Coordinates of C-alpha atoms in Angstrom, one line a residue:
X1 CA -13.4 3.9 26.2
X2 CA -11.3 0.6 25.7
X3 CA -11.4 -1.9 23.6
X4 CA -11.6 -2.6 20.0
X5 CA -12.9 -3.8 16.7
X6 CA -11.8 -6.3 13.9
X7 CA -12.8 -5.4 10.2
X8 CA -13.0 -8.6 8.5
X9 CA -14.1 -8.7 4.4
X10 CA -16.0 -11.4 2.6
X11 CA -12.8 -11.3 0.3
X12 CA -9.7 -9.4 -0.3
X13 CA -10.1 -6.2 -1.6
X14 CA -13.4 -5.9 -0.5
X15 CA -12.3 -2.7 1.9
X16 CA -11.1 -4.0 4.8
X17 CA -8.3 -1.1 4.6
X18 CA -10.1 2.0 3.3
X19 CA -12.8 1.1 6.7
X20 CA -10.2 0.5 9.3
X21 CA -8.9 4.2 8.1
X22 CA -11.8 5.7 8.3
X23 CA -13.0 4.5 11.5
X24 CA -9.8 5.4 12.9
X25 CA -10.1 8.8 11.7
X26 CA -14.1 9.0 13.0
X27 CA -12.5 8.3 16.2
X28 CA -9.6 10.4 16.1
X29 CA -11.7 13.6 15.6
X30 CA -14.3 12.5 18.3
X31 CA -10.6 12.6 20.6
X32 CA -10.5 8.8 21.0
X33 CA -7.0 7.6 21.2
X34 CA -6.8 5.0 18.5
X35 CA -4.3 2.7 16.5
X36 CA -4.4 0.8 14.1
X37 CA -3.3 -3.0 13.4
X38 CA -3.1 -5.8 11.3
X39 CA -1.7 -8.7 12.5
X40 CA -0.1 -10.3 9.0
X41 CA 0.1 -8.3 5.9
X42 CA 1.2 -9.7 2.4
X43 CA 2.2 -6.5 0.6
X44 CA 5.3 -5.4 -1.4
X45 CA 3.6 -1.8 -0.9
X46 CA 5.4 -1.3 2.7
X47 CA 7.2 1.7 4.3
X48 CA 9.5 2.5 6.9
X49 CA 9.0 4.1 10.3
X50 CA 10.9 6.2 12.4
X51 CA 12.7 3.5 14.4
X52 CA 13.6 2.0 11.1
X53 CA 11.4 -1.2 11.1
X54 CA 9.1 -2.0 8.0
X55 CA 5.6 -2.3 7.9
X56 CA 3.0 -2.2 5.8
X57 CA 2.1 1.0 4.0
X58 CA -1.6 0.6 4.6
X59 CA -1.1 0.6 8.4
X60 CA 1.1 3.6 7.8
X61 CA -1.6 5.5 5.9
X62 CA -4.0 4.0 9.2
X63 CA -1.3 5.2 11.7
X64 CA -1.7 8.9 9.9
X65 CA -5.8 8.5 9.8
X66 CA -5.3 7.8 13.8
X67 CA -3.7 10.9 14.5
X68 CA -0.6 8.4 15.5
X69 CA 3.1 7.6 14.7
X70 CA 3.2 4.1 12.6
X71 CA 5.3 1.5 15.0
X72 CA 5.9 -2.1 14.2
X73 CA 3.7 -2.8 16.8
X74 CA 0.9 -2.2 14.0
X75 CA 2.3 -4.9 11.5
X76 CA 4.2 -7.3 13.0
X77 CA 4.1 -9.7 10.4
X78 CA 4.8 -8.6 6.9
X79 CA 5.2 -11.0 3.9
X80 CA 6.6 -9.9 0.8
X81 CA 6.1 -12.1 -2.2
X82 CA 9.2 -13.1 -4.5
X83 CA 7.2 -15.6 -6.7
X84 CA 4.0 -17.3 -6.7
X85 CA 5.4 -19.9 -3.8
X86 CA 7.3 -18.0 -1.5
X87 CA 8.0 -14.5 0.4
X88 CA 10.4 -12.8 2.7
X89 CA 8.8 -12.9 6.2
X90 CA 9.6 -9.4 7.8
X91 CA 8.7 -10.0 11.3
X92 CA 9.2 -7.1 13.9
X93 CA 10.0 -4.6 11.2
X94 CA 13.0 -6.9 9.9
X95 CA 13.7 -9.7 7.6
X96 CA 14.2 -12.8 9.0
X97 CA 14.5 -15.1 5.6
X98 CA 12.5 -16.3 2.6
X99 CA 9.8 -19.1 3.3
X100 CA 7.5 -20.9 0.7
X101 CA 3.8 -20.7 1.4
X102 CA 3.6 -24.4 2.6
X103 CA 6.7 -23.9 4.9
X104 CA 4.4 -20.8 6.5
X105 CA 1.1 -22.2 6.9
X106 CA 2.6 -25.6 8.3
X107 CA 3.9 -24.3 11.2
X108 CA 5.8 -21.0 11.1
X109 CA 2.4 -19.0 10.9
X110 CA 1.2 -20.5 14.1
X111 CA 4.1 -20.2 16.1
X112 CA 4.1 -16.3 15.5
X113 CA 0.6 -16.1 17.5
X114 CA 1.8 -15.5 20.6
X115 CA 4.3 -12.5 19.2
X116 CA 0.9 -10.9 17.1
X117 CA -0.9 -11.5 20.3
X118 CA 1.5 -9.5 22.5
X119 CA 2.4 -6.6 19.8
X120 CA -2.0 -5.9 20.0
X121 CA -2.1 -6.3 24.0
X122 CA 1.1 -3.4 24.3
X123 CA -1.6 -1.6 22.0
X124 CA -4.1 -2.0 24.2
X125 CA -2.1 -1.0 27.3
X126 CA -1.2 2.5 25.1
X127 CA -4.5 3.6 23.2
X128 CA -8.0 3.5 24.1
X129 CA -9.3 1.6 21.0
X130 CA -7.2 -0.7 18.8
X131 CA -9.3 -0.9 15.6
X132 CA -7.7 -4.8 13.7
X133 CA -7.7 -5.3 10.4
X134 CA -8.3 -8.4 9.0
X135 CA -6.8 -10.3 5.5
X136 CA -8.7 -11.9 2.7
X137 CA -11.6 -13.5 4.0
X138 CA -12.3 -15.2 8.0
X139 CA -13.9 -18.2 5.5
X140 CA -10.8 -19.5 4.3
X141 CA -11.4 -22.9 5.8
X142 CA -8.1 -24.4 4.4
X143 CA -6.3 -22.0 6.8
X144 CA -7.7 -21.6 10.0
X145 CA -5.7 -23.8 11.8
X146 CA -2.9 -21.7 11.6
X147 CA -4.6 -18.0 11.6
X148 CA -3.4 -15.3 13.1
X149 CA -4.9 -12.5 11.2
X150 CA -9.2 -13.3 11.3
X151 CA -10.7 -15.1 13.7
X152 CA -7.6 -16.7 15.7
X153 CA -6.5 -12.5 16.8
X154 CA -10.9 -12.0 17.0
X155 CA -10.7 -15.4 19.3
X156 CA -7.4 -14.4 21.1
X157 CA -8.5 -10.8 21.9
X158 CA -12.0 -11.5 22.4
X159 CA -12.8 -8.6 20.2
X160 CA -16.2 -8.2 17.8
X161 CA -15.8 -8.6 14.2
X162 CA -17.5 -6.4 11.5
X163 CA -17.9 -8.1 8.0
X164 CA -17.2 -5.9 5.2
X165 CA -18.9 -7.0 2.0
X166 CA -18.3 -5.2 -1.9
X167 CA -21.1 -5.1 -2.9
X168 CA -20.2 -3.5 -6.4
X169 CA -18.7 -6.9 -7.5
X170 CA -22.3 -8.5 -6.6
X171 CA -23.1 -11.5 -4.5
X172 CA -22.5 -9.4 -1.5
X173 CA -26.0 -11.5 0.5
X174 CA -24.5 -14.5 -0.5
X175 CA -21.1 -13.7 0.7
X176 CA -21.8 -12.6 4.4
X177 CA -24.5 -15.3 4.9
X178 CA -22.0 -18.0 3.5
X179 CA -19.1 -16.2 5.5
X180 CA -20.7 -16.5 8.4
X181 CA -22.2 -19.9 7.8
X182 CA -18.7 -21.7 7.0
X183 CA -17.0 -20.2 10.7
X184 CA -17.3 -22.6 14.0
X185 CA -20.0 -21.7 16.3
X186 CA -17.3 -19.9 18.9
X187 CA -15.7 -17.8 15.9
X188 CA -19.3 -17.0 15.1
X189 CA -20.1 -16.0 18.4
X190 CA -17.9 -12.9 17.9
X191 CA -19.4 -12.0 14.2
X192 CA -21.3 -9.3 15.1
X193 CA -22.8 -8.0 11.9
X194 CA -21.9 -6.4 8.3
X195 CA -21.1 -3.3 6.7
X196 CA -22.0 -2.9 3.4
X197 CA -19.2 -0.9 0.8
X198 CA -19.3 0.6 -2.8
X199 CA -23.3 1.1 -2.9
X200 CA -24.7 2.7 -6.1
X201 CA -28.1 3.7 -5.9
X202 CA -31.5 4.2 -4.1
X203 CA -30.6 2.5 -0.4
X204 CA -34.2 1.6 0.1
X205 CA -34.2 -0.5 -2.6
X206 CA -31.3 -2.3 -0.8
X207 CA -33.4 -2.6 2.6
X208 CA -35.7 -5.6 2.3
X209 CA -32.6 -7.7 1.4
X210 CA -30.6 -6.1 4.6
X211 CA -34.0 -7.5 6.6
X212 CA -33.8 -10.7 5.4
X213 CA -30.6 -11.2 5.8
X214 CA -31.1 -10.6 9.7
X215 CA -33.5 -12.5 9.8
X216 CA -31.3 -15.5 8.2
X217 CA -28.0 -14.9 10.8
X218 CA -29.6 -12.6 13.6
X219 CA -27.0 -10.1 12.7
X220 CA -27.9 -6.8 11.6
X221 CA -26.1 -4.6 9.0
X222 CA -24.0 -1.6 10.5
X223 CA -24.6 0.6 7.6
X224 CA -24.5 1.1 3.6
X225 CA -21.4 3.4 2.3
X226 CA -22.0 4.8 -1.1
X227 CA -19.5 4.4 -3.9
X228 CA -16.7 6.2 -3.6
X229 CA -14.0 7.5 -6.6
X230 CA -10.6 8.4 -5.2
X231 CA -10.7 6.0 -2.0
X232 CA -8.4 3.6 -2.5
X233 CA -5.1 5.1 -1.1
X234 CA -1.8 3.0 -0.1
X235 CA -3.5 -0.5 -0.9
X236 CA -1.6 -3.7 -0.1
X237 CA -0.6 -5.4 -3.7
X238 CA -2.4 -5.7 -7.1
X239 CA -2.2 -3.3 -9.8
X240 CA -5.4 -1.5 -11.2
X241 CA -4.7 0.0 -14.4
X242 CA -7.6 2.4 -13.8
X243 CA -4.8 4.1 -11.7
X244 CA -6.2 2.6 -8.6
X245 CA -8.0 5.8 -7.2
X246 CA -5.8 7.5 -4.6
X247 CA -4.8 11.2 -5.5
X248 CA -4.8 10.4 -9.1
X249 CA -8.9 10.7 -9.2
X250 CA -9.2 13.9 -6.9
X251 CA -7.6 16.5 -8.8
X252 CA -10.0 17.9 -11.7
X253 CA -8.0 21.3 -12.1
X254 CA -6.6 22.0 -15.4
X255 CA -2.8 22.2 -15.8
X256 CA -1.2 25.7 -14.9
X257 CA 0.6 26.1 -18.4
X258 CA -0.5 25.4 -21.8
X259 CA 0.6 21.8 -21.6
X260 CA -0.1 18.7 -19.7
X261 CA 3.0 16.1 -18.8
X262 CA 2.9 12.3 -19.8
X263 CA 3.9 9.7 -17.2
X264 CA 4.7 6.4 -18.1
X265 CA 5.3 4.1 -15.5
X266 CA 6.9 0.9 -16.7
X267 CA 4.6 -2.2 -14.8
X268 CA 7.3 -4.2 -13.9
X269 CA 6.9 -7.7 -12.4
X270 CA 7.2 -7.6 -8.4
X271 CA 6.3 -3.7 -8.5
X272 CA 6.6 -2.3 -5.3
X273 CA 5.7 0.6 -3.6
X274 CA 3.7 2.3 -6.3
X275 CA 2.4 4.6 -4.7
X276 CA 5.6 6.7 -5.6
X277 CA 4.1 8.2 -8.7
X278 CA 0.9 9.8 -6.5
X279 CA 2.2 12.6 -5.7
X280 CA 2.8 13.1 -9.8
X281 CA -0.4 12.8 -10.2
X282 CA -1.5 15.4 -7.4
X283 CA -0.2 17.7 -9.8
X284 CA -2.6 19.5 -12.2
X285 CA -1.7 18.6 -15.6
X286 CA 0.2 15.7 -15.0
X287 CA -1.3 12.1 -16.2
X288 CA -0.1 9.1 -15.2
X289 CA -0.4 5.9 -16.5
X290 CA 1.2 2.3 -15.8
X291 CA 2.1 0.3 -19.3
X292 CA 4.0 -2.6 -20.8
X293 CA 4.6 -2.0 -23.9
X294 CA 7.4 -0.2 -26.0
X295 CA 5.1 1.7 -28.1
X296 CA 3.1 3.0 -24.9
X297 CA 6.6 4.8 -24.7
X298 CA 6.7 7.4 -27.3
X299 CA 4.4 10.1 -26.4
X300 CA 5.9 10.1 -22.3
X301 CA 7.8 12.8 -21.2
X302 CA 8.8 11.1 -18.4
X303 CA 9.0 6.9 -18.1
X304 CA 9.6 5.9 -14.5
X305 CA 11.1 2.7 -13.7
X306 CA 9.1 1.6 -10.3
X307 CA 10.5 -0.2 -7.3
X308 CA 10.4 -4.2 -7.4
X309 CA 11.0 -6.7 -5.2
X310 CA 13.0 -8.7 -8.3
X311 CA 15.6 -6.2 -9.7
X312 CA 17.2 -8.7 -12.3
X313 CA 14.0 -10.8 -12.6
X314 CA 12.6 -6.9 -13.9
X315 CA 15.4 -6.4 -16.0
X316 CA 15.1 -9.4 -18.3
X317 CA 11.4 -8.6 -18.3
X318 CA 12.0 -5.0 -19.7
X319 CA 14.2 -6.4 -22.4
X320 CA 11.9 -9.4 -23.6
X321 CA 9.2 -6.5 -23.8
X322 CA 11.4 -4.1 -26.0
X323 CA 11.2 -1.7 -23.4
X324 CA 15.1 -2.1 -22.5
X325 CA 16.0 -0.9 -25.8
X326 CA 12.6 1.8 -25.6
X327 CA 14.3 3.5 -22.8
X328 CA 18.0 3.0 -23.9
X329 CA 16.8 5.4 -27.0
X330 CA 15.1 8.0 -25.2
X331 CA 18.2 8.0 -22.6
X332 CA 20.0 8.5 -25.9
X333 CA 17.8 11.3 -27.1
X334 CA 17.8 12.9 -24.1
X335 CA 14.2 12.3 -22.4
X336 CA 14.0 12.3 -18.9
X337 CA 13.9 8.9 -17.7
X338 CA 13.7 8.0 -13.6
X339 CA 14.4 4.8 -11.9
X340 CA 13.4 4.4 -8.4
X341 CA 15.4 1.4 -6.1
X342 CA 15.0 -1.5 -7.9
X343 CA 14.3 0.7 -11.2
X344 CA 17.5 2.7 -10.3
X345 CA 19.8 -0.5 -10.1
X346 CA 19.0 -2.1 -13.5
X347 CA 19.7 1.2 -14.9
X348 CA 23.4 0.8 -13.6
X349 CA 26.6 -0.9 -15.4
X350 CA 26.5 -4.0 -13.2
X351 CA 24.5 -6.0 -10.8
X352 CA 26.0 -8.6 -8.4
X353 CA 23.0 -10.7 -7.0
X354 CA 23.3 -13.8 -4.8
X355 CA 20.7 -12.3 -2.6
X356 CA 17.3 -11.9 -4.2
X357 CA 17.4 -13.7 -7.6
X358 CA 20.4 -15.5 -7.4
X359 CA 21.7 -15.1 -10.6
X360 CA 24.9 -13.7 -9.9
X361 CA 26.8 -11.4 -12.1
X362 CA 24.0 -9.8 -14.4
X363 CA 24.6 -6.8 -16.3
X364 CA 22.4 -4.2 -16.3
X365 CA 21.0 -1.4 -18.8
X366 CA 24.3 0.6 -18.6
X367 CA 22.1 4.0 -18.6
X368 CA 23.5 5.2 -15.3
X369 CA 27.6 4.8 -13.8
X370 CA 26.9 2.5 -11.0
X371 CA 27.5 -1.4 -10.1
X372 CA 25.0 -3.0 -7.9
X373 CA 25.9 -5.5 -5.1
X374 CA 23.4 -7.4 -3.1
X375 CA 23.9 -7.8 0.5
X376 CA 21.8 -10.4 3.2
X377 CA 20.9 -7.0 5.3
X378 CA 18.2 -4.8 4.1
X379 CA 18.7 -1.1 4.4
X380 CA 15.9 0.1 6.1
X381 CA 16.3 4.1 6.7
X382 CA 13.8 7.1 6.8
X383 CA 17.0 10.0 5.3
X384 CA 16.5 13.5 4.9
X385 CA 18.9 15.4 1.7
X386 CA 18.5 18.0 -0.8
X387 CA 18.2 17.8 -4.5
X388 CA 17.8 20.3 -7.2
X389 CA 18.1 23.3 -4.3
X390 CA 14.5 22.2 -2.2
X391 CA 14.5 20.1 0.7
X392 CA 14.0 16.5 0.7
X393 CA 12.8 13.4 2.7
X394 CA 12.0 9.8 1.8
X395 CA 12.5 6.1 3.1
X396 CA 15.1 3.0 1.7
X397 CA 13.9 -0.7 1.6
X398 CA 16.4 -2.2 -0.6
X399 CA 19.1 -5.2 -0.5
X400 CA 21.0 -3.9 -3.4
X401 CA 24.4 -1.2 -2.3
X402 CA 25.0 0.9 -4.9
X403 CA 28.5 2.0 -6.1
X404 CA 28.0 5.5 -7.9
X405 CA 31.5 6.1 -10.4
X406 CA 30.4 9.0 -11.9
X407 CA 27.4 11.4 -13.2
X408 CA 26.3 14.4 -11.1
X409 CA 24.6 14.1 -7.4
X410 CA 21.3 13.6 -7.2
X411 CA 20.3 13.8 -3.8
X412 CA 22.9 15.4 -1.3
X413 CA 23.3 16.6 2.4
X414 CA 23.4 20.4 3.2
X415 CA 26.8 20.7 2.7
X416 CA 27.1 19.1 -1.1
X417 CA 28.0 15.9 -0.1
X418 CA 26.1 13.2 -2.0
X419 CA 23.8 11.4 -0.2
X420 CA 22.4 8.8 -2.6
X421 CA 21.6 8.1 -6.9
X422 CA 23.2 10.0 -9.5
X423 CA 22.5 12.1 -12.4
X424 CA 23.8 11.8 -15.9
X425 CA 21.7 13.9 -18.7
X426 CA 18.3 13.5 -18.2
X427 CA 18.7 10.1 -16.5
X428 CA 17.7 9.8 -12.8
X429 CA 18.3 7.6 -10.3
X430 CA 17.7 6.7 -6.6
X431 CA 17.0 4.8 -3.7
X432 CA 14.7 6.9 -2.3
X433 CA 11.1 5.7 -2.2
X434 CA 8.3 9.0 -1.4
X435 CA 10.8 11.5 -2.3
X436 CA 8.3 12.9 -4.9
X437 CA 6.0 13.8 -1.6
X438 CA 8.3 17.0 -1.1
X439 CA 6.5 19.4 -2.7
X440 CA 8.9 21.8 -3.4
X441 CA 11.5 19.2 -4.8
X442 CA 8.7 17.6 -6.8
X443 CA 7.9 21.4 -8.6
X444 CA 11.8 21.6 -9.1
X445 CA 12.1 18.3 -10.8
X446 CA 9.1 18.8 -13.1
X447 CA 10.2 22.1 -14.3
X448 CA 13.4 20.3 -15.4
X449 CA 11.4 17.4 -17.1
X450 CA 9.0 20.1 -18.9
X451 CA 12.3 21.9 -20.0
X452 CA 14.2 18.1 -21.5
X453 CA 11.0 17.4 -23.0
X454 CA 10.0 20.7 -24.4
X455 CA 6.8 21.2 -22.9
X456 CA 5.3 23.9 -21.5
X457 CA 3.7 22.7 -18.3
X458 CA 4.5 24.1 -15.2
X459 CA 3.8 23.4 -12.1
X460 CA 0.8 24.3 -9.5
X461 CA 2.5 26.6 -7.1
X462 CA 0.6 25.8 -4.2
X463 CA 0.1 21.7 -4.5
X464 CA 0.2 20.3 -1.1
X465 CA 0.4 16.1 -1.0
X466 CA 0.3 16.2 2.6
X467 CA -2.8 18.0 2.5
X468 CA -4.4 16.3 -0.3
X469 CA -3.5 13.1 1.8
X470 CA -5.4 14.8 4.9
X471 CA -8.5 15.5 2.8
X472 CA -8.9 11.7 1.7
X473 CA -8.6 10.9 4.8
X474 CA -11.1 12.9 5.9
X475 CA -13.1 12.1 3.5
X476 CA -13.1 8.5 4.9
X477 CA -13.5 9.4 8.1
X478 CA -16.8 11.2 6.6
X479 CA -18.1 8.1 4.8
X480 CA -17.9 6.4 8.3
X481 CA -19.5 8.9 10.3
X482 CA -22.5 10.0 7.9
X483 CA -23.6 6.6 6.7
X484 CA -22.3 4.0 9.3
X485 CA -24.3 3.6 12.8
X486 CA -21.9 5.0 14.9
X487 CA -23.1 4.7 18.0
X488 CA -23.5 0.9 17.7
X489 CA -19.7 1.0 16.5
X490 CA -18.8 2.3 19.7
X491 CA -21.2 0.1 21.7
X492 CA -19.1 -3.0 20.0
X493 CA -15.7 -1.5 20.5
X494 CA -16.2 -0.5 24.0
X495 CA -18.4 -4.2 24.8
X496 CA -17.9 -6.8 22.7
X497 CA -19.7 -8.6 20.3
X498 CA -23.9 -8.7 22.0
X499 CA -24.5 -11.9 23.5
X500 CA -26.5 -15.0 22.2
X501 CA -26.0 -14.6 18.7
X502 CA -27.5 -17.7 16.9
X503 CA -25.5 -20.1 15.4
X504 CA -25.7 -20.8 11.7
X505 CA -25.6 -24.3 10.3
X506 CA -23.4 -26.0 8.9
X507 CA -20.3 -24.1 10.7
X508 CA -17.2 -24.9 10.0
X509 CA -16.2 -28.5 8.9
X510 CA -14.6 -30.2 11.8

């Protein structure tokens, strides 16, 4: 086999990501080499490979359906929003400076073609089947001059295109017939059909509609997959408060001890890399839940203070909400409290930003010893420590170098030696994004939470996130292979979108 596929959507979130894993995955266990890619990803949910370059964590979690080790080769481009108008453009796995989203898509965007273009052909050249992701929707007329992520990678590759459609929001006939209808006759020359995602129901009753709708475009449907709970892992942005699926929705197993544990997760603006707190919530017994307000605090045993991509811009946020002074008493009180990068600087003394917000000298919620300076280069390292006696691994993606004057180690190399964050009562902090995913550490530091906050939960001894991760994976690659037509997957990836596929008017405007 060689070739490869691009999953389009009719919008964003539509499940561009969750169906580029699990075809990966369907491949992989058929033996098929196969890698993952997405040409441009806006995300502030990103991770850190092994050579040190950042990418985006869907691709990871699509790297680790694939069988494969993530490479920045996968994700060249990555945009990370700071505001509504503007984003650090990671490009190669590093940051190359901040660009408003007119400065992007008036020229910088289409200049970076050529480097997208060559990152998918050394794919290509490496794995039998490159399986392309796509962003938002192909339809976005406004920006096809400049795109490098739909139909100008489809175009430049020559590769089919599979249209996913939600059909749980509704609309979904509407969507792919108008998708298809608003693209230019070549771009529509490599559409080669539409997967339905999120069915509820009695497929038959879906089929005369699927009919019709060949009949309308002369594309047929590539199958239905049923609703899902639990699917969504490692998404690119947004926030559901229904705890987005992931692990959270898989474990049913009632707590070990006689009590659950409360996890509030404070929703700051710019949160990043949420996906920290899922392994907490692998855990039976533990419930987590993201919140805003001060009152949402009292009942937590733990409140975790998230990642962000705007440290200060977080902090005045917390304080306008009451939640500064929230966590300031339970600090006091001696409930465990957590900050993770961002969330671990604006517990400090001290923040010196000319960097990310700008704003200079800013002080900060004085909970932890530690002054925070912001540098131009971004740390960008995958570390291995120990903390609380059990082994430890995670990734930094921070601008912010931390100055620890006091408290006890947190996380520290094998001979003591402290490696990163600090300590002081039941006040954590660190740098360390995924450091929860180490099961034993996670069992150690939940014990000690339990203990600060007089509960007695204890933890599963035999919780495995790794294999929990495994098993949703799996479980994608299952939705693919039991209600997708494979075989016409492979036929696509292997030789292109069919031939003669009618045109349908009015196309894109000219």
């Amino acid at each position: 086999m060689s070739g490869g596929l691009l999953v389009a959507g009719t919008t964003s979130d539509a499940g561009k990501s969750v169906v580029t894993a699990g075809i990966c995955r369907w491949l992989a266990r058929k033996g098929v080499s196969v890698a993952p890619f997405k040409a441009q990803n806006m995300s502030l949910n990103s991770f850190v490979t092994r050579e040190g370059a950042e990418i985006g964590r869907a691709q990871a979690m699509q790297a680790q359906a694939a069988r494969v080790e993530p490479s920045a080769l996968m994700n060249p481009v990555l945009l990370k929003p700071g505001s509504d108008r503007s984003s650090q453009v990671v490009l190669m796995g590093k940051p190359v400076g901040e660009m408003s989203a007119r400065g992007y898509h008036g020229g910088r965007q289409e200049a970076l073609l050529s480097t997208v273009v060559g990152c998918l052909e050394e794919l290509r050249g490496s794995y039998d089947a490159v399986i392309c992701e796509g962003a938002g929707s192909p339809a976005e007329i406004n920006l096809r001059r400049t795109d490098i992520v739909n139909m100008g990678i489809a175009r430049a590759a020559r590769f089919p295109v599979v249209v996913v459609g939600d059909i749980d929001r509704g609309g979904v006939f509407a969507s792919f017939f108008g998708t298809t209808a608003l693209l230019s006759a070549e771009d529509q020359g490599l559409v080669a059909g539409y997967l339905v995602n999120k069915f509820r129901g009695d497929v038959s009753l879906l089929e005369p509609g699927l009919d019709m709708l060949h009949e309308l475009t002369g594309r047929r449907t590539f199958g239905v997959l049923p609703f899902r709970h639990g699917l969504g892992i490692d998404e690119e942005d947004g926030l559901r408060v229904s705890l987005r699926g992931a692990v959270r929705e898989s474990v049913v197993a009632p707590p070990v001890g006689a009590d659950v544990l409360r996890v509030a997760v404070c929703a700051v603006p710019l949160m990043s890399n949420f996906t920290d707190v899922d392994a907490l919530a692998a855990e039976p017994g533990v419930v987590v839940r993201f919140m805003d307000r001060a009152e949402e605090l009292v009942d937590a045993d733990l409140v975790i203070v998230p990642g962000t991509r705007g440290t200060v811009r977080a902090l005045e946020w917390l304080r306008e909400r009451g939640l500064a002074d929230a966590i300031a008493r339970r600090a006091a009180e001696g409930r465990p409290v957590l900050g993770i990068c961002g969330g671990f600087q604006l517990l400090g003394e001290h923040i010196e930003d000319d960097v990310e917000s700008r704003a200079g000298a800013v002080d900060g919620l004085g909970l932890l010893p530690v002054r925070v300076r912001f540098e131009r280069e971004k740390t960008l390292a995958r570390p291995v420590g120990e903390a609380l006696g059990a082994p430890v691994e995670g990734y930094e993606i921070h601008h912010g170098v931390a100055e620890v004057l006091g408290g006890e180690a947190f996380i520290s190399d094998d001979k003591g030696y402290s490696l990163d964050g600090c300590r002081v009562g039941e006040v954590w902090g660190t740098h360390w994004h995924g450091a929860l995913e180490s099961d034993a550490f996670r069992r150690r530091f939940l014990t000690e939470v339990a203990r600060a906050a007089g509960r007695r939960f204890v933890p599963a001894p035999d919780t495995s996130f790794g294999a929990l991760r495994e098993e949703q994976l799996d479980l994608l690659g299952d939705l693919i292979e039991e209600h997708a037509d494979t075989d016409a997957l492979l036929g696509l990836i292997e030789t292109g979108a069919p031939a003669g596929l009618p045109f349908i008017a009015p196309g894109a405007p000219s």
